[in-house]
Each structure stands twice: as C-alpha cells, then as structure tokens.
Amino acid sequence: MTESAGTIDVLVVDDDFMVARVHRTFVERVAPFRVVGTAHTGEQAIEAVDALRPDLVLLDLYLPDLFGLDVIPRLRTAGHDCDVMVITAAREADAVRGAVRQGVVDYLLKPFDYEDLQPRLERYATQRGRLLTTVVRGQADVDRVLAGAFAPPAGGALPKGLSVETAQLVERTLREADGTVSAAEAATAIGISRVSARRYLEYFHATGHADVSLRYGTAGRPERRYSRGRSAPGGPRDGSYRAGRATTG
C-alpha cells in the first residue's frame, strides 16, 4: 500500500487491451493516482492484486473467464482489502445491486470519457483520505466519514459559481430539446459560454437530472450529448434549485 508515499496505486482490469490502455491513460492524468499494472482476465486480476497490492482496482465485469463480481470475494478470501471501482457496460439492476453488496466504491457505465472518470477518482481520493486520517471521538466523526464526498448537495443546493437563473435556463433547454444537445448548442441557445454551459450540464448529470451519451465522429474525441434525465425536476417554476453562494453563469 502507498499511504506514506501519498500515491494511490491502481490496477486496471479490462478484457479489451485497447480499452485498458485508454483507462490507464485517463487514470494517470489524475493526481495522486498511479497505474501499477493491467489485467485482462479474472485470474490475471487476482494474480496481479496478489503481486502488486494496489489500493484501487478498476474492474470490468465482462471478463472472458469470470464475471467481475466473482473476483471480489476471491480477493477478500485471500486477505486483500483493496477498494474496487466497477467500470462496465453491465446495466442490469442485478449487477448494480450485486456490486453494492460487494462494497464497491463506485459504478461507472461504459462508454465514458475522461470527464466522467476524473471526478469519481477525485471523490474517491478525498473519501479515502478521510478514512485514513479520521479520529473518531463521537457519532459526528463517523457521520462525516460515511457522508464523505459522495453525498450530493443537500436540498438541491447549487455548487458555488452556479446560479439558479442560469440553471433554470439550461434545464429548460434540455427539456425542450428534440433529442440531445451538446454544451456548445446549449451555450448558443442560452447566450452563455460553452464552458459555463458544460458546468451546468455536468452538474445535472452528476445529480441525475441529465443523461449523457457519446457521439463518435470520424476523428478526434467523442462529443458529449445531454438529454433530460428521469429524475429531472418539472421545470423552472418548481423551485428545485436554490443557491448557496451563487454567481451568474
């Protein structure tokens, strides 16, 4: 383990060699993470954890020899306490429930890009830091650790820098869109910068108010397309958004 060195060692597990390489590149762009190895089967993953002792395993579920969730109890039986983040195309409710029961720290659906993985890794690093450094003097300390960085903003409060008015405009753009919209299209429709539009759209995605899909072109990185999520509020008049220290978007 790498607590003293301040790094978080990661094992990437995916049956596709190219996908594993992409995931490795994504992970190594986020401090303090460091990829120490890759594996392409369940048995390779078990052997790699035994040899490399990573702090975190990015685990695909559709492996050629084992279902990914069957790898986790074998790691625990062998005495390994590494954390596991599932990265998979498995959308079945049984897979999600099974992952939760196995104690995974996160569950990320493919396809995704760097902007999807980065905040999840950063939240994990924050939560892990709390677990390693906390001193429990009472229930408040326990609650603080368990809430961690994974809890969404309470009561629909917007993060600092986002305004209620602009959030309502972005939500209306999603609601009235015929299909999906990109950050650039939303920015043009509302009259704000593309960067600002993306911040609101990513916030909605993180809170379940927007869904994201990737559109692949002939060259370059895929385009992120947003649509209104199932848990989206009814509209600008429903009072779903309130600001903490909000500014104009």
PDB file of C-alpha atoms in Angstrom:
ATOM      1  CA  MET A   1       0.000   0.000   0.000  1.00  0.00           C
ATOM      2  CA  THR A   2       1.137   3.532  -0.698  1.00  0.00           C
ATOM      3  CA  GLU A   3      -0.241   5.653   2.148  1.00  0.00           C
ATOM      4  CA  SER A   4       3.144   7.013   3.189  1.00  0.00           C
ATOM      5  CA  ALA A   5       4.126   7.920  -0.342  1.00  0.00           C
ATOM      6  CA  GLY A   6       0.883   9.829  -0.899  1.00  0.00           C
ATOM      7  CA  THR A   7       0.082   7.983  -4.132  1.00  0.00           C
ATOM      8  CA  ILE A   8      -2.865   5.716  -4.868  1.00  0.00           C
ATOM      9  CA  ASP A   9      -1.843   2.627  -6.833  1.00  0.00           C
ATOM     10  CA  VAL A  10      -4.363   1.346  -9.353  1.00  0.00           C
ATOM     11  CA  LEU A  11      -4.819  -1.937 -11.201  1.00  0.00           C
ATOM     12  CA  VAL A  12      -6.817  -1.646 -14.429  1.00  0.00           C
ATOM     13  CA  VAL A  13      -8.819  -4.759 -15.351  1.00  0.00           C
ATOM     14  CA  ASP A  14     -10.479  -4.969 -18.760  1.00  0.00           C
ATOM     15  CA  ASP A  15     -10.679  -7.754 -21.327  1.00  0.00           C
ATOM     16  CA  ASP A  16     -10.036  -5.327 -24.205  1.00  0.00           C
ATOM     17  CA  PHE A  17      -6.360  -4.372 -24.478  1.00  0.00           C
ATOM     18  CA  MET A  18      -7.071  -1.043 -26.162  1.00  0.00           C
ATOM     19  CA  VAL A  19      -9.757  -0.072 -23.656  1.00  0.00           C
ATOM     20  CA  ALA A  20      -7.424  -0.952 -20.789  1.00  0.00           C
ATOM     21  CA  ARG A  21      -4.788   1.306 -22.333  1.00  0.00           C
ATOM     22  CA  VAL A  22      -7.262   4.194 -22.579  1.00  0.00           C
ATOM     23  CA  HIS A  23      -8.348   3.707 -18.968  1.00  0.00           C
ATOM     24  CA  ARG A  24      -4.717   3.674 -17.894  1.00  0.00           C
ATOM     25  CA  THR A  25      -4.141   6.978 -19.689  1.00  0.00           C
ATOM     26  CA  PHE A  26      -7.194   8.527 -18.012  1.00  0.00           C
ATOM     27  CA  VAL A  27      -6.158   7.395 -14.539  1.00  0.00           C
ATOM     28  CA  GLU A  28      -2.609   8.656 -14.840  1.00  0.00           C
ATOM     29  CA  ARG A  29      -3.885  12.155 -15.656  1.00  0.00           C
ATOM     30  CA  VAL A  30      -5.393  12.413 -12.155  1.00  0.00           C
ATOM     31  CA  ALA A  31      -3.122  13.056  -9.176  1.00  0.00           C
ATOM     32  CA  PRO A  32      -2.227  11.211  -6.970  1.00  0.00           C
ATOM     33  CA  PHE A  33      -3.202   8.067  -8.895  1.00  0.00           C
ATOM     34  CA  ARG A  34      -0.634   5.763 -10.475  1.00  0.00           C
ATOM     35  CA  VAL A  35      -1.358   2.677 -12.564  1.00  0.00           C
ATOM     36  CA  VAL A  36       0.841  -0.192 -11.428  1.00  0.00           C
ATOM     37  CA  GLY A  37      -0.493  -2.842 -13.787  1.00  0.00           C
ATOM     38  CA  THR A  38      -3.232  -4.105 -16.085  1.00  0.00           C
ATOM     39  CA  ALA A  39      -5.053  -7.422 -16.318  1.00  0.00           C
ATOM     40  CA  HIS A  40      -7.385  -8.833 -18.951  1.00  0.00           C
ATOM     41  CA  THR A  41      -8.986 -11.822 -17.211  1.00  0.00           C
ATOM     42  CA  GLY A  42     -10.328 -12.529 -13.766  1.00  0.00           C
ATOM     43  CA  GLU A  43      -7.491 -14.910 -12.922  1.00  0.00           C
ATOM     44  CA  GLN A  44      -4.918 -12.366 -14.093  1.00  0.00           C
ATOM     45  CA  ALA A  45      -6.591  -9.747 -11.898  1.00  0.00           C
ATOM     46  CA  ILE A  46      -6.372 -11.977  -8.821  1.00  0.00           C
ATOM     47  CA  GLU A  47      -2.708 -12.754  -9.507  1.00  0.00           C
ATOM     48  CA  ALA A  48      -1.913  -9.081 -10.162  1.00  0.00           C
ATOM     49  CA  VAL A  49      -3.529  -7.941  -6.903  1.00  0.00           C
ATOM     50  CA  ASP A  50      -1.501 -10.550  -5.041  1.00  0.00           C
ATOM     51  CA  ALA A  51       1.727  -9.387  -6.681  1.00  0.00           C
ATOM     52  CA  LEU A  52       1.198  -5.633  -6.891  1.00  0.00           C
ATOM     53  CA  ARG A  53      -1.022  -4.894  -3.862  1.00  0.00           C
ATOM     54  CA  PRO A  54      -2.892  -1.967  -5.442  1.00  0.00           C
ATOM     55  CA  ASP A  55      -5.013   0.408  -3.419  1.00  0.00           C
ATOM     56  CA  LEU A  56      -7.781   0.516  -6.034  1.00  0.00           C
ATOM     57  CA  VAL A  57      -8.923  -1.892  -8.754  1.00  0.00           C
ATOM     58  CA  LEU A  58     -10.846  -0.592 -11.772  1.00  0.00           C
ATOM     59  CA  LEU A  59     -12.820  -3.738 -12.542  1.00  0.00           C
ATOM     60  CA  ASP A  60     -14.643  -4.652 -15.729  1.00  0.00           C
ATOM     61  CA  LEU A  61     -17.459  -7.161 -15.210  1.00  0.00           C
ATOM     62  CA  TYR A  62     -17.499  -8.895 -18.580  1.00  0.00           C
ATOM     63  CA  LEU A  63     -14.268 -10.864 -18.382  1.00  0.00           C
ATOM     64  CA  PRO A  64     -13.582 -13.956 -20.529  1.00  0.00           C
ATOM     65  CA  ASP A  65     -13.163 -16.401 -17.641  1.00  0.00           C
ATOM     66  CA  LEU A  66     -15.005 -14.933 -14.641  1.00  0.00           C
ATOM     67  CA  PHE A  67     -17.800 -12.493 -14.027  1.00  0.00           C
ATOM     68  CA  GLY A  68     -16.137  -9.467 -12.477  1.00  0.00           C
ATOM     69  CA  LEU A  69     -18.173  -9.541  -9.267  1.00  0.00           C
ATOM     70  CA  ASP A  70     -16.946 -13.101  -8.649  1.00  0.00           C
ATOM     71  CA  VAL A  71     -13.396 -11.742  -8.481  1.00  0.00           C
ATOM     72  CA  ILE A  72     -14.115  -9.618  -5.411  1.00  0.00           C
ATOM     73  CA  PRO A  73     -14.890 -12.377  -2.875  1.00  0.00           C
ATOM     74  CA  ARG A  74     -11.796 -14.265  -4.009  1.00  0.00           C
ATOM     75  CA  LEU A  75      -9.706 -11.175  -3.285  1.00  0.00           C
ATOM     76  CA  ARG A  76     -11.273 -10.875   0.176  1.00  0.00           C
ATOM     77  CA  THR A  77     -10.715 -14.553   0.907  1.00  0.00           C
ATOM     78  CA  ALA A  78      -7.055 -14.071   0.007  1.00  0.00           C
ATOM     79  CA  GLY A  79      -6.843 -11.242   2.522  1.00  0.00           C
ATOM     80  CA  HIS A  80      -6.713  -8.279   0.115  1.00  0.00           C
ATOM     81  CA  ASP A  81      -8.508  -5.121   1.258  1.00  0.00           C
ATOM     82  CA  CYS A  82      -8.089  -3.073  -1.927  1.00  0.00           C
ATOM     83  CA  ASP A  83     -11.038  -0.953  -2.988  1.00  0.00           C
ATOM     84  CA  VAL A  84     -12.912  -1.768  -6.176  1.00  0.00           C
ATOM     85  CA  MET A  85     -14.484   0.627  -8.677  1.00  0.00           C
ATOM     86  CA  VAL A  86     -16.613  -1.139 -11.283  1.00  0.00           C
ATOM     87  CA  ILE A  87     -16.269   0.102 -14.865  1.00  0.00           C
ATOM     88  CA  THR A  88     -18.572  -1.828 -17.153  1.00  0.00           C
ATOM     89  CA  ALA A  89     -21.266  -1.883 -19.803  1.00  0.00           C
ATOM     90  CA  ALA A  90     -23.450  -4.009 -17.489  1.00  0.00           C
ATOM     91  CA  ARG A  91     -26.665  -2.058 -16.952  1.00  0.00           C
ATOM     92  CA  GLU A  92     -28.661  -4.859 -15.339  1.00  0.00           C
ATOM     93  CA  ALA A  93     -30.142  -3.997 -11.966  1.00  0.00           C
ATOM     94  CA  ASP A  94     -28.879  -7.313 -10.569  1.00  0.00           C
ATOM     95  CA  ALA A  95     -25.310  -6.341 -11.468  1.00  0.00           C
ATOM     96  CA  VAL A  96     -25.653  -2.965  -9.763  1.00  0.00           C
ATOM     97  CA  ARG A  97     -27.214  -4.500  -6.661  1.00  0.00           C
ATOM     98  CA  GLY A  98     -24.529  -7.167  -6.562  1.00  0.00           C
ATOM     99  CA  ALA A  99     -21.815  -4.547  -6.825  1.00  0.00           C
ATOM    100  CA  VAL A 100     -23.305  -2.567  -3.952  1.00  0.00           C
ATOM    101  CA  ARG A 101     -23.479  -5.697  -1.804  1.00  0.00           C
ATOM    102  CA  GLN A 102     -19.825  -6.385  -2.595  1.00  0.00           C
ATOM    103  CA  GLY A 103     -18.914  -2.941  -1.268  1.00  0.00           C
ATOM    104  CA  VAL A 104     -17.648  -1.297  -4.474  1.00  0.00           C
ATOM    105  CA  VAL A 105     -16.770   2.373  -4.119  1.00  0.00           C
ATOM    106  CA  ASP A 106     -18.333   3.401  -7.437  1.00  0.00           C
ATOM    107  CA  TYR A 107     -20.021   2.020 -10.565  1.00  0.00           C
ATOM    108  CA  LEU A 108     -19.299   3.735 -13.895  1.00  0.00           C
ATOM    109  CA  LEU A 109     -21.051   2.732 -17.101  1.00  0.00           C
ATOM    110  CA  LYS A 110     -19.312   2.471 -20.453  1.00  0.00           C
ATOM    111  CA  PRO A 111     -18.948   4.310 -22.712  1.00  0.00           C
ATOM    112  CA  PHE A 112     -17.435   7.218 -20.832  1.00  0.00           C
ATOM    113  CA  ASP A 113     -14.646   9.713 -21.256  1.00  0.00           C
ATOM    114  CA  TYR A 114     -12.082  11.375 -19.024  1.00  0.00           C
ATOM    115  CA  GLU A 115     -14.538  13.952 -17.662  1.00  0.00           C
ATOM    116  CA  ASP A 116     -16.710  11.121 -16.327  1.00  0.00           C
ATOM    117  CA  LEU A 117     -13.888   9.288 -14.573  1.00  0.00           C
ATOM    118  CA  GLN A 118     -11.908  12.230 -13.216  1.00  0.00           C
ATOM    119  CA  PRO A 119     -14.420  13.495 -10.607  1.00  0.00           C
ATOM    120  CA  ARG A 120     -15.104   9.943  -9.427  1.00  0.00           C
ATOM    121  CA  LEU A 121     -11.418   9.339  -8.823  1.00  0.00           C
ATOM    122  CA  GLU A 122     -11.078  12.676  -7.061  1.00  0.00           C
ATOM    123  CA  ARG A 123     -14.060  11.936  -4.819  1.00  0.00           C
ATOM    124  CA  TYR A 124     -12.607   8.529  -4.035  1.00  0.00           C
ATOM    125  CA  ALA A 125      -9.246  10.077  -3.119  1.00  0.00           C
ATOM    126  CA  THR A 126     -10.983  12.557  -0.805  1.00  0.00           C
ATOM    127  CA  GLN A 127     -13.037   9.848   0.862  1.00  0.00           C
ATOM    128  CA  ARG A 128     -10.009   7.572   1.217  1.00  0.00           C
ATOM    129  CA  GLY A 129      -8.072  10.407   2.829  1.00  0.00           C
ATOM    130  CA  ARG A 130     -10.846  10.858   5.369  1.00  0.00           C
ATOM    131  CA  LEU A 131     -10.864   7.164   6.187  1.00  0.00           C
ATOM    132  CA  LEU A 132      -7.093   7.092   6.677  1.00  0.00           C
ATOM    133  CA  THR A 133      -6.829  10.205   8.826  1.00  0.00           C
ATOM    134  CA  THR A 134     -10.061  10.409  10.792  1.00  0.00           C
ATOM    135  CA  VAL A 135     -10.097  10.192  14.567  1.00  0.00           C
ATOM    136  CA  VAL A 136     -13.453   9.005  15.889  1.00  0.00           C
ATOM    137  CA  ARG A 137     -14.436  10.861  19.046  1.00  0.00           C
ATOM    138  CA  GLY A 138     -18.175  10.557  18.550  1.00  0.00           C
ATOM    139  CA  GLN A 139     -21.045   9.984  16.129  1.00  0.00           C
ATOM    140  CA  ALA A 140     -20.395  13.251  14.296  1.00  0.00           C
ATOM    141  CA  ASP A 141     -16.979  11.983  13.216  1.00  0.00           C
ATOM    142  CA  VAL A 142     -18.491   8.728  11.946  1.00  0.00           C
ATOM    143  CA  ASP A 143     -21.229  10.576  10.055  1.00  0.00           C
ATOM    144  CA  ARG A 144     -18.659  12.880   8.472  1.00  0.00           C
ATOM    145  CA  VAL A 145     -16.646   9.959   7.132  1.00  0.00           C
ATOM    146  CA  LEU A 146     -19.645   7.996   5.879  1.00  0.00           C
ATOM    147  CA  ALA A 147     -21.178  11.028   4.159  1.00  0.00           C
ATOM    148  CA  GLY A 148     -17.835  11.705   2.518  1.00  0.00           C
ATOM    149  CA  ALA A 149     -17.576  13.347  -0.856  1.00  0.00           C
ATOM    150  CA  PHE A 150     -20.171  11.067  -2.454  1.00  0.00           C
ATOM    151  CA  ALA A 151     -23.179  12.808  -0.945  1.00  0.00           C
ATOM    152  CA  PRO A 152     -24.959  15.114  -3.422  1.00  0.00           C
ATOM    153  CA  PRO A 153     -25.593  18.734  -2.496  1.00  0.00           C
ATOM    154  CA  ALA A 154     -28.323  18.779   0.138  1.00  0.00           C
ATOM    155  CA  GLY A 155     -31.746  20.082  -0.760  1.00  0.00           C
ATOM    156  CA  GLY A 156     -30.877  20.738  -4.383  1.00  0.00           C
ATOM    157  CA  ALA A 157     -28.401  23.492  -3.498  1.00  0.00           C
ATOM    158  CA  LEU A 158     -26.228  24.519  -6.406  1.00  0.00           C
ATOM    159  CA  PRO A 159     -22.434  24.443  -6.100  1.00  0.00           C
ATOM    160  CA  LYS A 160     -20.565  27.694  -5.715  1.00  0.00           C
ATOM    161  CA  GLY A 161     -20.348  29.559  -9.011  1.00  0.00           C
ATOM    162  CA  LEU A 162     -23.663  28.309 -10.445  1.00  0.00           C
ATOM    163  CA  SER A 163     -26.763  30.496 -10.433  1.00  0.00           C
ATOM    164  CA  VAL A 164     -30.399  29.488 -10.075  1.00  0.00           C
ATOM    165  CA  GLU A 165     -31.432  31.589 -13.057  1.00  0.00           C
ATOM    166  CA  THR A 166     -28.909  30.053 -15.442  1.00  0.00           C
ATOM    167  CA  ALA A 167     -29.648  26.565 -14.114  1.00  0.00           C
ATOM    168  CA  GLN A 168     -33.300  27.100 -14.978  1.00  0.00           C
ATOM    169  CA  LEU A 169     -32.376  28.199 -18.497  1.00  0.00           C
ATOM    170  CA  VAL A 170     -30.158  25.164 -19.022  1.00  0.00           C
ATOM    171  CA  GLU A 171     -32.857  22.853 -17.637  1.00  0.00           C
ATOM    172  CA  ARG A 172     -35.422  24.379 -19.977  1.00  0.00           C
ATOM    173  CA  THR A 173     -33.071  23.896 -22.913  1.00  0.00           C
ATOM    174  CA  LEU A 174     -32.754  20.213 -22.012  1.00  0.00           C
ATOM    175  CA  ARG A 175     -36.494  19.856 -21.545  1.00  0.00           C
ATOM    176  CA  GLU A 176     -37.392  21.487 -24.845  1.00  0.00           C
ATOM    177  CA  ALA A 177     -34.652  19.843 -26.900  1.00  0.00           C
ATOM    178  CA  ASP A 178     -35.665  17.478 -29.679  1.00  0.00           C
ATOM    179  CA  GLY A 179     -33.338  14.671 -28.635  1.00  0.00           C
ATOM    180  CA  THR A 180     -29.935  15.571 -27.227  1.00  0.00           C
ATOM    181  CA  VAL A 181     -27.883  18.758 -27.036  1.00  0.00           C
ATOM    182  CA  SER A 182     -24.187  19.472 -26.747  1.00  0.00           C
ATOM    183  CA  ALA A 183     -22.648  22.054 -24.432  1.00  0.00           C
ATOM    184  CA  ALA A 184     -21.943  24.263 -27.457  1.00  0.00           C
ATOM    185  CA  GLU A 185     -25.560  24.067 -28.630  1.00  0.00           C
ATOM    186  CA  ALA A 186     -26.884  24.832 -25.155  1.00  0.00           C
ATOM    187  CA  ALA A 187     -24.486  27.765 -24.843  1.00  0.00           C
ATOM    188  CA  THR A 188     -25.684  29.242 -28.130  1.00  0.00           C
ATOM    189  CA  ALA A 189     -29.341  28.822 -27.212  1.00  0.00           C
ATOM    190  CA  ILE A 190     -28.925  30.458 -23.805  1.00  0.00           C
ATOM    191  CA  GLY A 191     -26.270  33.058 -24.587  1.00  0.00           C
ATOM    192  CA  ILE A 192     -23.515  31.891 -22.253  1.00  0.00           C
ATOM    193  CA  SER A 193     -20.065  30.431 -22.812  1.00  0.00           C
ATOM    194  CA  ARG A 194     -19.630  26.781 -23.766  1.00  0.00           C
ATOM    195  CA  VAL A 195     -17.537  26.227 -20.635  1.00  0.00           C
ATOM    196  CA  SER A 196     -20.327  27.591 -18.423  1.00  0.00           C
ATOM    197  CA  ALA A 197     -22.958  25.519 -20.215  1.00  0.00           C
ATOM    198  CA  ARG A 198     -20.891  22.404 -19.722  1.00  0.00           C
ATOM    199  CA  ARG A 199     -20.534  23.074 -15.988  1.00  0.00           C
ATOM    200  CA  TYR A 200     -24.315  23.195 -15.589  1.00  0.00           C
ATOM    201  CA  LEU A 201     -24.875  20.160 -17.795  1.00  0.00           C
ATOM    202  CA  GLU A 202     -22.270  18.145 -15.892  1.00  0.00           C
ATOM    203  CA  TYR A 203     -23.878  19.191 -12.599  1.00  0.00           C
ATOM    204  CA  PHE A 204     -27.247  17.972 -13.862  1.00  0.00           C
ATOM    205  CA  HIS A 205     -25.609  14.729 -14.969  1.00  0.00           C
ATOM    206  CA  ALA A 206     -23.967  14.236 -11.557  1.00  0.00           C
ATOM    207  CA  THR A 207     -27.298  14.755  -9.755  1.00  0.00           C
ATOM    208  CA  GLY A 208     -29.296  12.532 -12.108  1.00  0.00           C
ATOM    209  CA  HIS A 209     -31.138  15.390 -13.831  1.00  0.00           C
ATOM    210  CA  ALA A 210     -29.455  14.721 -17.185  1.00  0.00           C
ATOM    211  CA  ASP A 211     -28.278  11.697 -19.113  1.00  0.00           C
ATOM    212  CA  VAL A 212     -25.096  11.677 -21.188  1.00  0.00           C
ATOM    213  CA  SER A 213     -24.298   9.820 -24.393  1.00  0.00           C
ATOM    214  CA  LEU A 214     -21.220   9.975 -26.585  1.00  0.00           C
ATOM    215  CA  ARG A 215     -21.369  10.714 -30.302  1.00  0.00           C
ATOM    216  CA  TYR A 216     -18.342   9.462 -32.179  1.00  0.00           C
ATOM    217  CA  GLY A 217     -17.168  11.308 -35.276  1.00  0.00           C
ATOM    218  CA  THR A 218     -14.608  10.438 -37.896  1.00  0.00           C
ATOM    219  CA  ALA A 219     -11.745  11.979 -35.925  1.00  0.00           C
ATOM    220  CA  GLY A 220     -10.942  13.435 -32.535  1.00  0.00           C
ATOM    221  CA  ARG A 221     -12.587  12.872 -29.178  1.00  0.00           C
ATOM    222  CA  PRO A 222     -16.283  11.897 -28.966  1.00  0.00           C
ATOM    223  CA  GLU A 223     -18.854  14.630 -28.394  1.00  0.00           C
ATOM    224  CA  ARG A 224     -20.825  14.562 -25.159  1.00  0.00           C
ATOM    225  CA  ARG A 225     -24.577  14.832 -25.763  1.00  0.00           C
ATOM    226  CA  TYR A 226     -27.020  15.604 -22.972  1.00  0.00           C
ATOM    227  CA  SER A 227     -30.702  14.815 -22.535  1.00  0.00           C
ATOM    228  CA  ARG A 228     -33.156  15.279 -19.697  1.00  0.00           C
ATOM    229  CA  GLY A 229     -32.758  12.565 -17.066  1.00  0.00           C
ATOM    230  CA  ARG A 230     -35.503  10.550 -15.446  1.00  0.00           C
ATOM    231  CA  SER A 231     -35.132  12.349 -12.116  1.00  0.00           C
ATOM    232  CA  ALA A 232     -35.124  15.820 -13.658  1.00  0.00           C
ATOM    233  CA  PRO A 233     -37.327  18.415 -11.968  1.00  0.00           C
ATOM    234  CA  GLY A 234     -40.553  19.515 -13.587  1.00  0.00           C
ATOM    235  CA  GLY A 235     -39.291  22.866 -14.750  1.00  0.00           C
ATOM    236  CA  PRO A 236     -38.054  26.303 -13.742  1.00  0.00           C
ATOM    237  CA  ARG A 237     -41.135  27.080 -11.644  1.00  0.00           C
ATOM    238  CA  ASP A 238     -40.937  24.104  -9.324  1.00  0.00           C
ATOM    239  CA  GLY A 239     -38.269  25.630  -7.069  1.00  0.00           C
ATOM    240  CA  SER A 240     -35.945  22.665  -7.359  1.00  0.00           C
ATOM    241  CA  TYR A 241     -32.815  24.747  -7.446  1.00  0.00           C
ATOM    242  CA  ARG A 242     -31.552  27.048  -4.755  1.00  0.00           C
ATOM    243  CA  ALA A 243     -28.202  28.686  -4.467  1.00  0.00           C
ATOM    244  CA  GLY A 244     -25.686  28.657  -1.709  1.00  0.00           C
ATOM    245  CA  ARG A 245     -23.141  31.229  -2.863  1.00  0.00           C
ATOM    246  CA  ALA A 246     -24.292  31.510  -6.435  1.00  0.00           C
ATOM    247  CA  THR A 247     -22.998  33.823  -9.098  1.00  0.00           C
ATOM    248  CA  THR A 248     -24.075  34.358 -12.661  1.00  0.00           C
ATOM    249  CA  GLY A 249     -23.203  31.542 -15.007  1.00  0.00           C
TER     250      GLY A 249
END
